PDB file of C-alpha atoms in Angstrom:
ATOM      1  CA  GLN A   8     -27.378 191.757   0.738  1.00 86.00           C
ATOM      2  CA  VAL A   9     -25.328 188.639   0.225  1.00 92.00           C
ATOM      3  CA  GLN A  10     -26.785 185.184  -0.129  1.00 95.00           C
ATOM      4  CA  LEU A  11     -24.568 182.189   0.555  1.00 96.00           C
ATOM      5  CA  VAL A  12     -25.353 178.619  -0.448  1.00 97.00           C
ATOM      6  CA  GLU A  13     -23.199 175.698   0.645  1.00 97.00           C
ATOM      7  CA  SER A  14     -22.880 172.361  -1.109  1.00 97.00           C
ATOM      8  CA  GLY A  15     -20.720 169.265  -1.002  1.00 97.00           C
ATOM      9  CA  GLY A  16     -21.592 167.854   2.391  1.00 95.00           C
ATOM     10  CA  GLY A  17     -22.315 164.188   2.931  1.00 97.00           C
ATOM     11  CA  LEU A  18     -21.270 160.970   4.614  1.00 98.00           C
ATOM     12  CA  VAL A  19     -17.652 159.875   4.480  1.00 98.00           C
ATOM     13  CA  GLN A  20     -15.526 157.342   6.307  1.00 98.00           C
ATOM     14  CA  ALA A  21     -12.830 158.433   8.694  1.00 98.00           C
ATOM     15  CA  GLY A  22      -9.655 159.219   6.800  1.00 98.00           C
ATOM     16  CA  GLY A  23     -11.566 160.272   3.725  1.00 98.00           C
ATOM     17  CA  SER A  24     -11.981 163.641   2.051  1.00 98.00           C
ATOM     18  CA  LEU A  25     -14.754 166.030   1.172  1.00 98.00           C
ATOM     19  CA  ARG A  26     -14.796 169.359  -0.594  1.00 98.00           C
ATOM     20  CA  LEU A  27     -17.352 171.951   0.445  1.00 98.00           C
ATOM     21  CA  SER A  28     -18.253 174.815  -1.818  1.00 98.00           C
ATOM     22  CA  CYS A  29     -20.006 178.090  -1.079  1.00 97.00           C
ATOM     23  CA  ALA A  30     -21.588 180.165  -3.822  1.00 95.00           C
ATOM     24  CA  ALA A  31     -22.295 183.820  -3.146  1.00 92.00           C
ATOM     25  CA  SER A  32     -24.914 185.875  -4.889  1.00 89.00           C
ATOM     26  CA  GLY A  33     -26.592 189.231  -4.568  1.00 85.00           C
ATOM     27  CA  ARG A  34     -23.335 191.098  -4.368  1.00 77.00           C
ATOM     28  CA  THR A  35     -19.779 190.378  -5.294  1.00 77.00           C
ATOM     29  CA  VAL A  36     -17.832 189.153  -2.281  1.00 76.00           C
ATOM     30  CA  SER A  37     -14.413 189.814  -3.740  1.00 76.00           C
ATOM     31  CA  ALA A  38     -13.878 192.512  -1.104  1.00 82.00           C
ATOM     32  CA  TYR A  39     -15.215 190.379   1.741  1.00 90.00           C
ATOM     33  CA  THR A  40     -13.419 188.166   4.173  1.00 93.00           C
ATOM     34  CA  MET A  41     -14.874 184.683   3.840  1.00 94.00           C
ATOM     35  CA  GLY A  42     -14.970 181.940   6.402  1.00 96.00           C
ATOM     36  CA  TRP A  43     -16.198 178.496   7.305  1.00 98.00           C
ATOM     37  CA  PHE A  44     -17.710 177.612  10.662  1.00 98.00           C
ATOM     38  CA  ARG A  45     -19.183 174.416  12.022  1.00 98.00           C
ATOM     39  CA  GLN A  46     -21.593 173.357  14.709  1.00 98.00           C
ATOM     40  CA  ALA A  47     -21.741 169.868  16.160  1.00 97.00           C
ATOM     41  CA  PRO A  48     -24.792 168.622  18.087  1.00 92.00           C
ATOM     42  CA  GLY A  49     -24.896 170.072  21.577  1.00 94.00           C
ATOM     43  CA  ARG A  50     -21.996 172.411  20.891  1.00 96.00           C
ATOM     44  CA  GLU A  51     -21.607 176.052  19.997  1.00 97.00           C
ATOM     45  CA  ARG A  52     -20.724 177.113  16.479  1.00 97.00           C
ATOM     46  CA  GLU A  53     -16.978 177.357  16.052  1.00 98.00           C
ATOM     47  CA  PHE A  54     -14.615 178.934  13.571  1.00 98.00           C
ATOM     48  CA  VAL A  55     -12.949 176.531  11.134  1.00 98.00           C
ATOM     49  CA  ALA A  56     -11.104 178.617   8.545  1.00 98.00           C
ATOM     50  CA  GLY A  57     -10.998 182.088   7.037  1.00 96.00           C
ATOM     51  CA  ILE A  58      -9.495 183.750   3.983  1.00 94.00           C
ATOM     52  CA  SER A  59      -8.878 187.399   3.272  1.00 89.00           C
ATOM     53  CA  TRP A  60     -10.319 189.043   0.197  1.00 79.00           C
ATOM     54  CA  ARG A  61      -6.999 189.161  -1.586  1.00 76.00           C
ATOM     55  CA  GLU A  62      -6.121 185.630  -0.532  1.00 67.00           C
ATOM     56  CA  GLU A  63      -3.108 187.095   1.192  1.00 73.00           C
ATOM     57  CA  SER A  64      -3.853 185.350   4.413  1.00 90.00           C
ATOM     58  CA  THR A  65      -5.652 182.298   5.658  1.00 94.00           C
ATOM     59  CA  THR A  66      -6.376 181.246   9.210  1.00 95.00           C
ATOM     60  CA  TYR A  67      -7.358 177.881  10.602  1.00 97.00           C
ATOM     61  CA  ALA A  68      -8.603 176.468  13.847  1.00 97.00           C
ATOM     62  CA  GLY A  69      -5.999 174.330  15.511  1.00 97.00           C
ATOM     63  CA  ALA A  70      -8.145 171.216  15.194  1.00 97.00           C
ATOM     64  CA  VAL A  71      -8.149 171.364  11.386  1.00 98.00           C
ATOM     65  CA  LYS A  72      -4.783 172.943  10.595  1.00 98.00           C
ATOM     66  CA  GLY A  73      -2.826 170.777   8.198  1.00 97.00           C
ATOM     67  CA  ARG A  74      -5.923 168.835   7.142  1.00 98.00           C
ATOM     68  CA  PHE A  75      -8.270 171.501   5.779  1.00 98.00           C
ATOM     69  CA  THR A  76      -7.555 174.086   3.090  1.00 97.00           C
ATOM     70  CA  ILE A  77      -9.683 177.141   2.357  1.00 97.00           C
ATOM     71  CA  SER A  78      -9.562 178.774  -1.052  1.00 94.00           C
ATOM     72  CA  ARG A  79     -11.584 181.268  -3.033  1.00 92.00           C
ATOM     73  CA  ASP A  80     -12.258 182.233  -6.611  1.00 91.00           C
ATOM     74  CA  ASN A  81     -13.276 185.876  -6.730  1.00 88.00           C
ATOM     75  CA  ALA A  82     -14.132 185.649 -10.421  1.00 89.00           C
ATOM     76  CA  LYS A  83     -16.689 182.958  -9.654  1.00 91.00           C
ATOM     77  CA  ASN A  84     -17.769 184.397  -6.297  1.00 90.00           C
ATOM     78  CA  THR A  85     -17.066 181.095  -4.554  1.00 93.00           C
ATOM     79  CA  VAL A  86     -15.117 179.846  -1.564  1.00 95.00           C
ATOM     80  CA  ASP A  87     -14.203 176.206  -1.001  1.00 97.00           C
ATOM     81  CA  LEU A  88     -13.084 174.115   1.918  1.00 98.00           C
ATOM     82  CA  GLN A  89     -11.043 171.020   1.095  1.00 98.00           C
ATOM     83  CA  MET A  90     -11.191 168.618   4.005  1.00 98.00           C
ATOM     84  CA  ASN A  91      -8.731 165.736   4.150  1.00 98.00           C
ATOM     85  CA  SER A  92      -7.991 163.084   6.755  1.00 98.00           C
ATOM     86  CA  LEU A  93     -11.444 163.520   8.191  1.00 98.00           C
ATOM     87  CA  LYS A  94     -12.130 162.403  11.729  1.00 97.00           C
ATOM     88  CA  SER A  95     -15.355 161.528  13.504  1.00 97.00           C
ATOM     89  CA  GLU A  96     -15.010 164.728  15.521  1.00 96.00           C
ATOM     90  CA  ASP A  97     -15.307 166.715  12.300  1.00 98.00           C
ATOM     91  CA  THR A  98     -18.948 165.693  12.098  1.00 98.00           C
ATOM     92  CA  ALA A  99     -21.019 168.873  12.143  1.00 98.00           C
ATOM     93  CA  VAL A 100     -23.111 171.243  10.115  1.00 98.00           C
ATOM     94  CA  TYR A 101     -20.722 173.466   8.182  1.00 98.00           C
ATOM     95  CA  TYR A 102     -21.607 177.075   7.469  1.00 98.00           C
ATOM     96  CA  CYS A 103     -20.162 179.523   5.004  1.00 98.00           C
ATOM     97  CA  ALA A 104     -19.916 183.115   6.200  1.00 97.00           C
ATOM     98  CA  ALA A 105     -18.907 186.497   4.852  1.00 95.00           C
ATOM     99  CA  ARG A 106     -18.090 189.900   6.265  1.00 93.00           C
ATOM    100  CA  PRO A 107     -16.938 193.177   4.805  1.00 89.00           C
ATOM    101  CA  THR A 108     -13.282 193.775   5.624  1.00 85.00           C
ATOM    102  CA  TYR A 109     -14.150 196.694   7.908  1.00 85.00           C
ATOM    103  CA  ARG A 110     -16.244 194.484  10.191  1.00 86.00           C
ATOM    104  CA  ASP A 111     -14.893 192.323  12.979  1.00 87.00           C
ATOM    105  CA  SER A 112     -17.767 189.869  12.905  1.00 93.00           C
ATOM    106  CA  TYR A 113     -19.392 187.861  10.138  1.00 95.00           C
ATOM    107  CA  ASN A 114     -22.803 189.150   9.190  1.00 94.00           C
ATOM    108  CA  TYR A 115     -23.796 186.912   6.293  1.00 96.00           C
ATOM    109  CA  TRP A 116     -24.403 183.198   6.733  1.00 97.00           C
ATOM    110  CA  GLY A 117     -25.415 180.259   4.601  1.00 97.00           C
ATOM    111  CA  GLN A 118     -27.958 177.673   5.643  1.00 97.00           C
ATOM    112  CA  GLY A 119     -25.345 175.026   6.340  1.00 97.00           C
ATOM    113  CA  THR A 120     -24.437 171.626   4.951  1.00 98.00           C
ATOM    114  CA  GLN A 121     -24.152 168.423   6.958  1.00 98.00           C
ATOM    115  CA  VAL A 122     -20.860 166.575   7.123  1.00 98.00           C
ATOM    116  CA  THR A 123     -20.914 163.183   8.804  1.00 98.00           C
ATOM    117  CA  VAL A 124     -17.727 161.197   9.330  1.00 98.00           C
ATOM    118  CA  SER A 125     -18.197 157.575  10.254  1.00 97.00           C
ATOM    119  CA  SER A 126     -15.541 155.796  12.269  1.00 89.00           C
TER     120      SER A 126
END
């Protein structure tokens, strides 16, 4: 089992920055693909960014590409999401997720952290 705990959410003005962090416990996630998702009120949860276990590849949703950066520290069992140039449409609950590399879908989820961007 993997437990994921997000932190770093909050209220920020449009154009500002926030850094989200996800701490994993219960099992090392160094061999897991890690990702960030978000869910805005009245909308389905959507993929934001993902990073492979060797950090060889990262993927981003089109809406955040160039503004958000995902990174991981396998020694610390953490994955971060640096969010710059935030927009009001980035307001959502952000979730950290993990999956073993052999799985196509994420099967471990954090409880989420609220990000609110005021315009």
